[in-house]
Amino acid sequence: MAAKQICVIGAGYVGLPTALLLARSGHRVMVAERDPQRIACLEQGVSPIHEPGLQELLDQEIASHRLHFSSNTIKAIAGCDFVFLCVETPPLPDGSADLNPLINAAREIGPALKQGCILVKKSTAPIGTTALLEQVLDRNDVSVVSNPEFLREGHAIYDLDHPDRIVIGARNREAGEAVVSLTTHPDVPIFMTTPESAETIKYASNAFLATKVSFMNDLAFFCESAGADFATVAAAMGADPRIGHSMMDAGPGWGGSCFPKDTRALLHVGATFQQPLQVVRAAVDANTHHIERIIELVASETGPLHDAVIGILGLTFKAGTNDRRDSPAVFIAHALQARGATVRAYDPTVMTSEPDIDIHNLDIVATAEVAAMGADALVILTEWPQFVTADYSAMALSMRSPTIVDARNLLDPDEMRARGFRYRGLGGM
Ligand SMILES: NC(=O)c1ccc[n+]([C@@H]2O[C@H](COP(=O)([O-])OP(=O)(O)OC[C@H]3O[C@@H](n4cnc5c(N)ncnc54)[C@H](O)[C@@H]3O)[C@@H](O)[C@H]2O)c1
């Protein structure tokens, strides 16, 4: 298709990769970002986000001159055929999604949008938000299309390149088809539906996946008590195509910027419709309980926490991202510290020089080896591949008590035991 003029509002974990792929497809893309730190990074050609392949693509698209950045949203949307809304929708104290970033952006740009422009809502927002944006814009000549995003952090570029489905919620079919025409994936299933269905698909998908993870985390502890081998149980269950092999691992609990806020927002919407989603409620409660169970597991391995020195490996909610929003790893590190343990934490994406507010009171160290020194336990909370290849023999020698609590089942238990560790994974064996 002919190159379009596109603005992406919000250079976050969704907006920046989306903008880069649109630019790579030949479109002229303006990225509007109001966070001074993020825009400063981008203007220097540096990605503020850790995501495989992102920096390389950023270099390439800046060099192509198809990609530009601005902190002035109104200037950025001037003359645009499409405007992608990729702003945050964080949780409010009652669990509902805060729609202010979306509404404020729509209010700000509404009068300045070019006639015939299509506003594409990629942000995850509750059922009825597309209708709300239409009201806020109050423009008959501008269409709003809900096009929820399903990318996984740590795989953002790959997922945008290989989507498993494209969901379009549009009241104006022509506008929906125009959004589809931007995609370069002719063989991908396209679900052309109403905005309300598109919004529901996104929340239901995340809630279903969170439920699956909660189930597997519960099952890991069940297997341990039952004398069953969780890894074999999960592999054999996953061989049933109705169950599948993905998201069948045990871990320290689900977190990140999506599952916690989206399950809470869905529960809130369910309550307003007087349709309590009891399975989702159970998944949320099970996750809270599971995170506590991991803390107890660490305590059971170290003895009294006020005497314990604990090395934490990993603070992000998963590998491949620098996102720590609602990370169980951060919660667990703080909880162990609050219960008296001396905690030293290492994560490959965290600089020791500039600990952010969420981790400013943790002792952040520069290597896994430093985290292990003099420790009573090493606790693996993020599945970073570099933790597999670390020098555990040397670490065992430097620890006060060589114990590993592997909340990601990342390491080979027999190998760790052969290196002198007391090893504790999830799910027995
Ligand atoms: N992170 C994910 O993995 C993921 C996946 C799918 C969907 N989503 C959804 O996508 C949305 C964005 O998520 P994210 O993780 O990219 O958020 P983010 O916080 O990383 O990025 C949002 C960005 O938008 C900017 N912004 C807000 N209002 C603005 C305005 N008026 N003008 C210019 N910039 C503005 C913010 O400064 C921020 O940098 C959320 O609704 C989220 O639920 C996220």
Short mmCIF file of C-alpha atoms and ligand atoms in Angstrom, two decimals:
data_model
loop_
_atom_site.label_atom_id
_atom_site.label_comp_id
_atom_site.label_asym_id
_atom_site.label_seq_id
_atom_site.Cartn_x
_atom_site.Cartn_y
_atom_site.Cartn_z
CA MET A 1 0.00 0.00 0.00
CA ALA A 2 1.01 3.63 -0.43
CA ALA A 3 3.04 5.04 2.43
CA LYS A 4 0.87 6.67 5.08
CA GLN A 5 1.56 9.41 7.56
CA ILE A 6 1.13 7.87 11.01
CA CYS A 7 1.49 9.14 14.55
CA VAL A 8 2.02 6.78 17.47
CA ILE A 9 1.19 8.37 20.81
CA GLY A 10 3.16 6.81 23.68
CA ALA A 11 6.68 5.41 23.18
CA GLY A 12 6.30 2.59 25.69
CA TYR A 13 6.54 -1.18 25.50
CA VAL A 14 3.72 -1.26 22.92
CA GLY A 15 4.07 2.10 21.18
CA LEU A 16 7.77 2.07 20.37
CA PRO A 17 7.90 -1.41 18.78
CA THR A 18 4.65 -0.65 16.92
CA ALA A 19 6.10 2.60 15.55
CA LEU A 20 9.31 0.88 14.47
CA LEU A 21 7.48 -1.82 12.53
CA LEU A 22 5.20 0.70 10.84
CA ALA A 23 8.28 2.69 9.80
CA ARG A 24 9.98 -0.47 8.57
CA SER A 25 6.91 -1.14 6.38
CA GLY A 26 7.63 2.17 4.62
CA HIS A 27 5.22 4.49 6.43
CA ARG A 28 6.28 7.90 7.74
CA VAL A 29 5.96 7.66 11.47
CA MET A 30 5.99 10.34 14.12
CA VAL A 31 6.25 9.15 17.72
CA ALA A 32 4.74 11.49 20.34
CA GLU A 33 6.00 10.96 23.88
CA ARG A 34 5.48 13.23 26.85
CA ASP A 35 7.93 11.60 29.28
CA PRO A 36 11.03 13.86 29.14
CA GLN A 37 13.41 10.98 29.94
CA ARG A 38 12.01 8.71 27.26
CA ILE A 39 11.98 11.41 24.61
CA ALA A 40 15.54 12.48 25.51
CA CYS A 41 16.75 8.89 25.05
CA LEU A 42 14.94 8.52 21.74
CA GLU A 43 16.26 11.83 20.42
CA GLN A 44 19.76 10.50 21.11
CA GLY A 45 18.88 7.31 19.24
CA VAL A 46 18.83 5.18 22.41
CA SER A 47 15.94 2.88 23.23
CA PRO A 48 14.54 3.53 26.72
CA ILE A 49 13.19 -0.02 26.67
CA HIS A 50 15.05 -3.29 26.84
CA GLU A 51 13.60 -5.57 24.20
CA PRO A 52 15.48 -7.97 21.90
CA GLY A 53 16.15 -6.43 18.47
CA LEU A 54 14.64 -3.06 19.39
CA GLN A 55 17.83 -0.98 19.42
CA GLU A 56 18.94 -2.36 16.05
CA LEU A 57 15.57 -1.54 14.51
CA LEU A 58 15.65 1.91 16.06
CA ASP A 59 19.09 2.59 14.51
CA GLN A 60 17.81 1.36 11.14
CA GLU A 61 14.61 3.38 11.09
CA ILE A 62 16.22 6.59 12.33
CA ALA A 63 18.73 6.19 9.49
CA SER A 64 15.85 5.67 7.03
CA HIS A 65 14.45 9.10 8.01
CA ARG A 66 10.99 7.53 8.16
CA LEU A 67 10.90 7.75 11.97
CA HIS A 68 10.81 10.94 14.03
CA PHE A 69 10.10 11.84 17.64
CA SER A 70 8.35 14.74 19.29
CA SER A 71 7.24 15.79 22.73
CA ASN A 72 4.57 17.96 21.10
CA THR A 73 1.58 15.68 20.47
CA ILE A 74 -0.39 18.26 18.50
CA LYS A 75 2.52 18.86 16.11
CA ALA A 76 3.10 15.13 15.85
CA ILE A 77 -0.44 14.35 14.64
CA ALA A 78 -0.53 17.11 12.02
CA GLY A 79 -1.57 15.68 8.65
CA CYS A 80 -1.72 12.09 9.92
CA ASP A 81 -3.92 9.45 8.25
CA PHE A 82 -3.75 7.23 11.33
CA VAL A 83 -3.08 7.99 14.98
CA PHE A 84 -2.25 5.03 17.23
CA LEU A 85 -3.07 5.47 20.89
CA CYS A 86 -0.56 3.41 22.89
CA VAL A 87 -0.78 5.18 26.23
CA GLU A 88 -0.86 3.51 29.63
CA THR A 89 -4.09 2.38 31.36
CA PRO A 90 -2.87 1.78 34.93
CA PRO A 91 -5.07 0.49 37.73
CA LEU A 92 -6.94 2.81 40.06
CA PRO A 93 -7.22 1.84 43.75
CA ASP A 94 -10.61 0.15 43.12
CA GLY A 95 -9.08 -2.04 40.42
CA SER A 96 -10.68 -0.24 37.49
CA ALA A 97 -8.48 0.97 34.63
CA ASP A 98 -7.50 4.62 34.76
CA LEU A 99 -8.73 5.97 31.45
CA ASN A 100 -7.41 9.48 32.00
CA PRO A 101 -4.31 9.07 29.82
CA LEU A 102 -6.54 7.89 26.94
CA ILE A 103 -9.25 10.50 27.47
CA ASN A 104 -6.76 13.33 27.94
CA ALA A 105 -4.91 12.36 24.78
CA ALA A 106 -8.18 12.18 22.81
CA ARG A 107 -9.31 15.52 24.22
CA GLU A 108 -5.99 17.12 23.35
CA ILE A 109 -5.74 15.86 19.77
CA GLY A 110 -9.47 15.76 18.89
CA PRO A 111 -9.88 19.19 17.31
CA ALA A 112 -6.53 18.93 15.50
CA LEU A 113 -7.02 15.56 13.79
CA LYS A 114 -7.03 15.67 10.00
CA GLN A 115 -10.41 15.09 8.36
CA GLY A 116 -10.87 11.34 7.72
CA CYS A 117 -8.19 10.38 10.22
CA ILE A 118 -8.52 6.97 11.91
CA LEU A 119 -7.76 6.77 15.62
CA VAL A 120 -6.49 3.29 16.48
CA LYS A 121 -6.79 2.34 20.15
CA LYS A 122 -4.09 -0.19 20.99
CA SER A 123 -4.16 0.47 24.73
CA THR A 124 -5.97 -2.18 26.76
CA ALA A 125 -9.11 -0.51 28.04
CA PRO A 126 -12.45 -1.77 29.31
CA ILE A 127 -15.56 -2.50 27.36
CA GLY A 128 -17.12 0.79 26.31
CA THR A 129 -13.89 2.78 26.03
CA THR A 130 -14.03 3.03 22.24
CA ALA A 131 -17.53 4.47 22.56
CA LEU A 132 -16.24 6.87 25.21
CA LEU A 133 -13.43 8.04 22.93
CA GLU A 134 -15.95 8.61 20.12
CA GLN A 135 -17.92 10.82 22.50
CA VAL A 136 -14.84 12.72 23.62
CA LEU A 137 -13.76 13.36 20.03
CA ASP A 138 -17.26 14.25 18.91
CA ARG A 139 -16.21 14.21 15.26
CA ASN A 140 -18.27 12.51 12.54
CA ASP A 141 -15.34 12.64 10.16
CA VAL A 142 -12.96 10.67 12.42
CA SER A 143 -13.32 6.93 13.14
CA VAL A 144 -12.17 5.14 16.26
CA VAL A 145 -11.01 1.54 15.87
CA SER A 146 -10.15 -0.80 18.73
CA ASN A 147 -7.14 -2.88 17.74
CA PRO A 148 -5.93 -4.59 20.92
CA GLU A 149 -2.31 -5.61 21.15
CA PHE A 150 -1.23 -9.11 22.17
CA LEU A 151 2.57 -8.81 22.08
CA ARG A 152 4.60 -10.37 24.89
CA GLU A 153 7.33 -8.27 26.49
CA GLY A 154 10.68 -9.86 25.75
CA HIS A 155 9.32 -10.93 22.33
CA ALA A 156 7.72 -7.70 21.15
CA ILE A 157 9.38 -7.43 17.74
CA TYR A 158 8.92 -11.13 16.99
CA ASP A 159 5.27 -11.02 18.05
CA LEU A 160 4.51 -7.93 15.98
CA ASP A 161 6.18 -9.66 13.03
CA HIS A 162 4.32 -12.94 13.63
CA PRO A 163 0.90 -12.10 15.09
CA ASP A 164 -1.37 -15.09 15.70
CA ARG A 165 -4.49 -12.97 15.10
CA ILE A 166 -5.51 -9.42 14.38
CA VAL A 167 -8.56 -8.13 16.20
CA ILE A 168 -10.38 -5.13 14.81
CA GLY A 169 -13.30 -3.61 16.68
CA ALA A 170 -14.87 -1.05 14.39
CA ARG A 171 -18.31 0.42 13.94
CA ASN A 172 -17.16 1.75 10.57
CA ARG A 173 -16.11 -1.28 8.50
CA GLU A 174 -14.15 0.80 6.01
CA ALA A 175 -12.06 2.26 8.85
CA GLY A 176 -11.46 -1.25 10.22
CA GLU A 177 -10.32 -2.45 6.82
CA ALA A 178 -8.01 0.55 6.49
CA VAL A 179 -6.30 -0.51 9.75
CA VAL A 180 -6.01 -4.10 8.44
CA SER A 181 -4.44 -2.76 5.24
CA LEU A 182 -1.51 -1.45 7.31
CA THR A 183 -0.58 -4.99 8.24
CA THR A 184 1.89 -6.95 6.19
CA HIS A 185 0.57 -10.35 7.33
CA PRO A 186 -1.88 -11.60 4.71
CA ASP A 187 -2.28 -15.11 6.19
CA VAL A 188 -3.13 -14.11 9.74
CA PRO A 189 -6.71 -14.67 10.95
CA ILE A 190 -8.53 -11.37 11.20
CA PHE A 191 -11.43 -10.94 13.59
CA MET A 192 -13.49 -8.03 12.38
CA THR A 193 -15.97 -7.29 15.12
CA THR A 194 -17.56 -4.63 17.30
CA PRO A 195 -15.43 -2.47 19.62
CA GLU A 196 -17.12 -4.12 22.62
CA SER A 197 -16.14 -7.62 21.43
CA ALA A 198 -12.58 -6.51 20.63
CA GLU A 199 -12.20 -5.02 24.11
CA THR A 200 -13.58 -8.19 25.68
CA ILE A 201 -11.25 -10.43 23.63
CA LYS A 202 -8.19 -8.66 25.04
CA TYR A 203 -9.25 -8.85 28.69
CA ALA A 204 -10.55 -12.40 28.41
CA SER A 205 -7.30 -13.57 26.78
CA ASN A 206 -5.13 -12.13 29.54
CA ALA A 207 -7.42 -13.42 32.29
CA PHE A 208 -7.43 -16.89 30.75
CA LEU A 209 -3.62 -16.99 30.55
CA ALA A 210 -3.27 -15.73 34.13
CA THR A 211 -5.66 -18.49 35.23
CA LYS A 212 -3.56 -21.08 33.42
CA VAL A 213 -0.42 -19.91 35.19
CA SER A 214 -2.15 -19.87 38.58
CA PHE A 215 -3.34 -23.42 37.97
CA MET A 216 0.18 -24.63 37.13
CA ASN A 217 1.69 -22.85 40.14
CA ASP A 218 -0.82 -24.56 42.42
CA LEU A 219 -0.16 -27.86 40.69
CA ALA A 220 3.60 -27.57 41.26
CA PHE A 221 3.09 -27.45 45.03
CA PHE A 222 0.46 -30.18 44.81
CA CYS A 223 2.92 -32.43 42.94
CA GLU A 224 5.55 -31.89 45.57
CA SER A 225 3.18 -33.04 48.34
CA ALA A 226 1.87 -35.91 46.23
CA GLY A 227 5.36 -37.17 45.39
CA ALA A 228 4.73 -36.52 41.68
CA ASP A 229 7.23 -34.98 39.26
CA PHE A 230 5.74 -31.67 38.13
CA ALA A 231 7.92 -31.42 35.02
CA THR A 232 6.70 -34.78 33.72
CA VAL A 233 3.11 -34.04 34.72
CA ALA A 234 3.18 -30.69 32.88
CA ALA A 235 4.83 -32.18 29.79
CA ALA A 236 2.30 -35.00 29.56
CA MET A 237 -0.64 -32.66 30.15
CA GLY A 238 0.66 -30.29 27.48
CA ALA A 239 0.81 -33.11 24.93
CA ASP A 240 -2.99 -32.86 24.84
CA PRO A 241 -3.56 -30.22 22.14
CA ARG A 242 -6.55 -28.89 24.08
CA ILE A 243 -4.08 -27.94 26.83
CA GLY A 244 -0.86 -27.22 24.89
CA HIS A 245 2.70 -26.75 26.09
CA SER A 246 2.85 -22.97 26.49
CA MET A 247 2.59 -21.29 29.88
CA MET A 248 2.84 -24.65 31.66
CA ASP A 249 5.84 -23.74 33.81
CA ALA A 250 5.83 -23.01 37.51
CA GLY A 251 7.26 -19.68 38.65
CA PRO A 252 7.20 -17.11 41.44
CA GLY A 253 3.71 -15.92 40.47
CA TRP A 254 2.46 -13.86 37.56
CA GLY A 255 3.07 -10.14 37.42
CA GLY A 256 4.12 -7.45 34.99
CA SER A 257 2.26 -4.54 33.54
CA CYS A 258 -0.65 -6.53 32.10
CA PHE A 259 -1.97 -9.61 33.95
CA PRO A 260 -2.39 -7.99 37.39
CA LYS A 261 -4.02 -4.80 36.15
CA ASP A 262 -6.10 -6.48 33.45
CA THR A 263 -7.51 -9.20 35.72
CA ARG A 264 -8.44 -6.55 38.28
CA ALA A 265 -10.00 -4.33 35.62
CA LEU A 266 -11.99 -7.28 34.24
CA LEU A 267 -13.25 -8.15 37.72
CA HIS A 268 -14.29 -4.54 38.15
CA VAL A 269 -16.18 -4.51 34.86
CA GLY A 270 -17.78 -7.86 35.76
CA ALA A 271 -18.99 -6.36 39.04
CA THR A 272 -20.54 -3.37 37.27
CA PHE A 273 -22.42 -5.77 34.96
CA GLN A 274 -23.32 -7.90 38.02
CA GLN A 275 -21.50 -10.78 36.37
CA PRO A 276 -18.89 -11.89 38.89
CA LEU A 277 -16.11 -13.77 37.13
CA GLN A 278 -15.44 -16.30 39.85
CA VAL A 279 -12.67 -18.20 38.06
CA VAL A 280 -10.74 -14.98 37.45
CA ARG A 281 -11.22 -14.03 41.11
CA ALA A 282 -9.82 -17.42 42.14
CA ALA A 283 -6.83 -17.00 39.81
CA VAL A 284 -6.02 -13.60 41.34
CA ASP A 285 -6.34 -14.92 44.90
CA ALA A 286 -4.30 -18.02 44.05
CA ASN A 287 -1.54 -15.79 42.69
CA THR A 288 -1.41 -13.67 45.86
CA HIS A 289 -1.25 -16.86 47.91
CA HIS A 290 1.42 -18.33 45.63
CA ILE A 291 3.75 -15.34 46.01
CA GLU A 292 3.43 -15.68 49.81
CA ARG A 293 4.18 -19.39 49.44
CA ILE A 294 7.44 -18.61 47.62
CA ILE A 295 8.47 -16.30 50.47
CA GLU A 296 7.73 -19.09 52.97
CA LEU A 297 9.70 -21.52 50.83
CA VAL A 298 12.77 -19.26 50.98
CA ALA A 299 12.34 -18.85 54.75
CA SER A 300 12.09 -22.61 55.19
CA GLU A 301 15.44 -23.01 53.43
CA THR A 302 17.35 -20.27 55.25
CA GLY A 303 16.00 -20.55 58.79
CA PRO A 304 15.19 -17.32 60.71
CA LEU A 305 15.14 -14.55 58.14
CA HIS A 306 16.56 -11.90 60.48
CA ASP A 307 19.87 -13.82 60.46
CA ALA A 308 19.80 -14.60 56.76
CA VAL A 309 21.70 -13.08 53.85
CA ILE A 310 19.84 -13.67 50.61
CA GLY A 311 21.06 -13.14 47.06
CA ILE A 312 18.22 -12.43 44.63
CA LEU A 313 18.80 -13.23 40.97
CA GLY A 314 16.35 -11.32 38.79
CA LEU A 315 14.00 -8.41 39.47
CA THR A 316 12.08 -8.05 36.22
CA PHE A 317 8.78 -9.91 35.99
CA LYS A 318 10.19 -12.02 33.19
CA ALA A 319 13.34 -12.30 31.10
CA GLY A 320 13.96 -10.17 28.02
CA THR A 321 12.51 -6.94 29.41
CA ASN A 322 13.51 -4.22 31.84
CA ASP A 323 9.88 -3.92 33.00
CA ARG A 324 9.46 -4.35 36.76
CA ARG A 325 5.88 -3.11 37.04
CA ASP A 326 4.07 -5.44 39.48
CA SER A 327 7.00 -7.83 39.39
CA PRO A 328 6.68 -10.66 41.95
CA ALA A 329 10.49 -10.62 42.15
CA VAL A 330 10.50 -7.05 43.50
CA PHE A 331 7.67 -7.87 45.89
CA ILE A 332 9.47 -10.98 47.17
CA ALA A 333 12.79 -9.13 47.61
CA HIS A 334 11.05 -6.40 49.63
CA ALA A 335 9.09 -8.94 51.70
CA LEU A 336 12.23 -10.88 52.62
CA GLN A 337 13.94 -7.63 53.58
CA ALA A 338 10.92 -6.51 55.62
CA ARG A 339 11.10 -9.79 57.53
CA GLY A 340 14.68 -9.03 58.54
CA ALA A 341 16.80 -10.65 55.85
CA THR A 342 19.79 -8.87 54.36
CA VAL A 343 18.95 -8.86 50.67
CA ARG A 344 21.33 -8.27 47.77
CA ALA A 345 19.75 -8.25 44.33
CA TYR A 346 21.16 -8.56 40.84
CA ASP A 347 19.34 -8.13 37.55
CA PRO A 348 21.09 -7.65 34.20
CA THR A 349 18.83 -4.72 33.30
CA VAL A 350 19.25 -2.80 36.56
CA MET A 351 22.11 -0.33 36.88
CA THR A 352 23.65 -0.16 40.34
CA SER A 353 24.17 3.59 39.86
CA GLU A 354 20.54 4.55 39.33
CA PRO A 355 18.11 2.42 41.26
CA ASP A 356 14.58 3.54 40.43
CA ILE A 357 12.04 4.40 43.08
CA ASP A 358 10.52 0.90 43.20
CA ILE A 359 13.87 -0.63 44.24
CA HIS A 360 15.70 2.33 45.81
CA ASN A 361 15.85 0.66 49.23
CA LEU A 362 17.25 -2.62 47.93
CA ASP A 363 20.97 -3.31 47.82
CA ILE A 364 21.48 -3.66 44.06
CA VAL A 365 24.75 -5.33 43.07
CA ALA A 366 26.57 -5.54 39.76
CA THR A 367 26.91 -9.29 39.27
CA ALA A 368 25.33 -12.59 40.28
CA GLU A 369 28.64 -13.50 41.95
CA VAL A 370 28.47 -10.46 44.25
CA ALA A 371 24.86 -11.32 45.14
CA ALA A 372 26.03 -14.81 46.18
CA MET A 373 28.96 -13.72 48.37
CA GLY A 374 28.40 -14.69 52.02
CA ALA A 375 24.74 -15.54 51.29
CA ASP A 376 22.68 -18.27 52.92
CA ALA A 377 20.58 -18.70 49.81
CA LEU A 378 20.43 -17.65 46.19
CA VAL A 379 16.87 -17.16 45.02
CA ILE A 380 16.25 -17.25 41.26
CA LEU A 381 13.20 -15.17 40.42
CA THR A 382 13.67 -14.29 36.73
CA GLU A 383 14.52 -16.77 34.00
CA TRP A 384 17.42 -14.79 32.51
CA PRO A 385 19.52 -17.14 30.31
CA GLN A 386 22.73 -15.73 31.82
CA PHE A 387 21.71 -17.27 35.15
CA VAL A 388 22.01 -20.71 33.56
CA THR A 389 25.61 -20.17 32.57
CA ALA A 390 26.83 -18.33 35.69
CA ASP A 391 29.83 -19.80 37.56
CA TYR A 392 27.95 -21.69 40.27
CA SER A 393 31.03 -23.63 41.44
CA ALA A 394 32.72 -20.37 42.39
CA MET A 395 29.51 -19.04 43.92
CA ALA A 396 29.06 -22.16 46.08
CA LEU A 397 32.52 -21.54 47.56
CA SER A 398 31.78 -17.89 48.35
CA MET A 399 28.42 -18.53 50.07
CA ARG A 400 27.90 -18.99 53.80
CA SER A 401 25.51 -21.80 53.03
CA PRO A 402 25.30 -22.92 49.41
CA THR A 403 21.54 -23.15 48.89
CA ILE A 404 19.56 -22.35 45.76
CA VAL A 405 15.83 -21.72 45.70
CA ASP A 406 15.06 -21.87 42.01
CA ALA A 407 11.60 -20.36 41.63
CA ARG A 408 11.91 -20.67 37.84
CA ASN A 409 13.10 -24.29 37.65
CA LEU A 410 15.88 -22.84 35.52
CA LEU A 411 18.84 -24.94 36.61
CA ASP A 412 19.63 -28.65 36.46
CA PRO A 413 19.00 -29.94 40.01
CA ASP A 414 21.49 -32.85 39.74
CA GLU A 415 24.22 -30.59 38.39
CA MET A 416 23.68 -28.04 41.16
CA ARG A 417 23.75 -30.76 43.82
CA ALA A 418 26.98 -32.11 42.28
CA ARG A 419 28.45 -28.59 42.67
CA GLY A 420 27.72 -28.68 46.39
CA PHE A 421 24.38 -26.84 46.54
CA ARG A 422 21.31 -27.70 48.47
CA TYR A 423 18.87 -27.20 45.60
CA ARG A 424 15.18 -26.51 45.85
CA GLY A 425 13.05 -26.04 42.72
CA LEU A 426 9.27 -25.98 42.37
CA GLY A 427 7.27 -29.15 41.94
CA GLY A 428 9.36 -31.85 43.58
CA MET A 429 12.20 -34.05 42.31
N1 LIG B 1 3.39 -3.83 27.92
C1 LIG B 1 2.80 -4.85 27.32
O1 LIG B 1 3.33 -5.96 27.24
C2 LIG B 1 1.44 -4.67 26.69
C3 LIG B 1 0.95 -5.65 25.82
C4 LIG B 1 -0.31 -5.46 25.26
C5 LIG B 1 -1.07 -4.34 25.58
N2 LIG B 1 -0.55 -3.42 26.44
C6 LIG B 1 -1.36 -2.23 26.73
O2 LIG B 1 -0.85 -1.15 25.95
C7 LIG B 1 -0.95 0.09 26.68
C8 LIG B 1 0.44 0.71 26.80
O3 LIG B 1 1.25 -0.18 27.56
P1 LIG B 1 2.81 0.07 27.71
O4 LIG B 1 3.35 -1.07 28.48
O5 LIG B 1 3.40 0.37 26.36
O6 LIG B 1 2.81 1.40 28.59
P2 LIG B 1 4.01 2.38 28.90
O7 LIG B 1 3.71 3.00 30.20
O8 LIG B 1 5.31 1.67 28.71
O9 LIG B 1 3.93 3.48 27.73
C9 LIG B 1 2.93 4.46 27.63
C10 LIG B 1 3.60 5.76 27.21
O10 LIG B 1 2.62 6.68 26.80
C11 LIG B 1 3.10 7.97 27.14
N3 LIG B 1 1.97 8.91 27.10
C12 LIG B 1 0.86 8.89 27.86
N4 LIG B 1 0.02 9.89 27.49
C13 LIG B 1 0.62 10.56 26.47
C14 LIG B 1 0.28 11.69 25.67
N5 LIG B 1 -0.88 12.33 25.82
N6 LIG B 1 1.15 12.10 24.72
C15 LIG B 1 2.33 11.46 24.55
N7 LIG B 1 2.73 10.39 25.27
C16 LIG B 1 1.87 9.93 26.22
C17 LIG B 1 3.68 7.78 28.51
O11 LIG B 1 4.58 8.79 28.87
C18 LIG B 1 4.39 6.42 28.34
O12 LIG B 1 5.74 6.58 27.93
C19 LIG B 1 -1.58 -0.27 28.02
O13 LIG B 1 -2.97 -0.08 27.93
C20 LIG B 1 -1.27 -1.75 28.16
O14 LIG B 1 -2.20 -2.43 28.96
C21 LIG B 1 0.68 -3.56 27.00
#
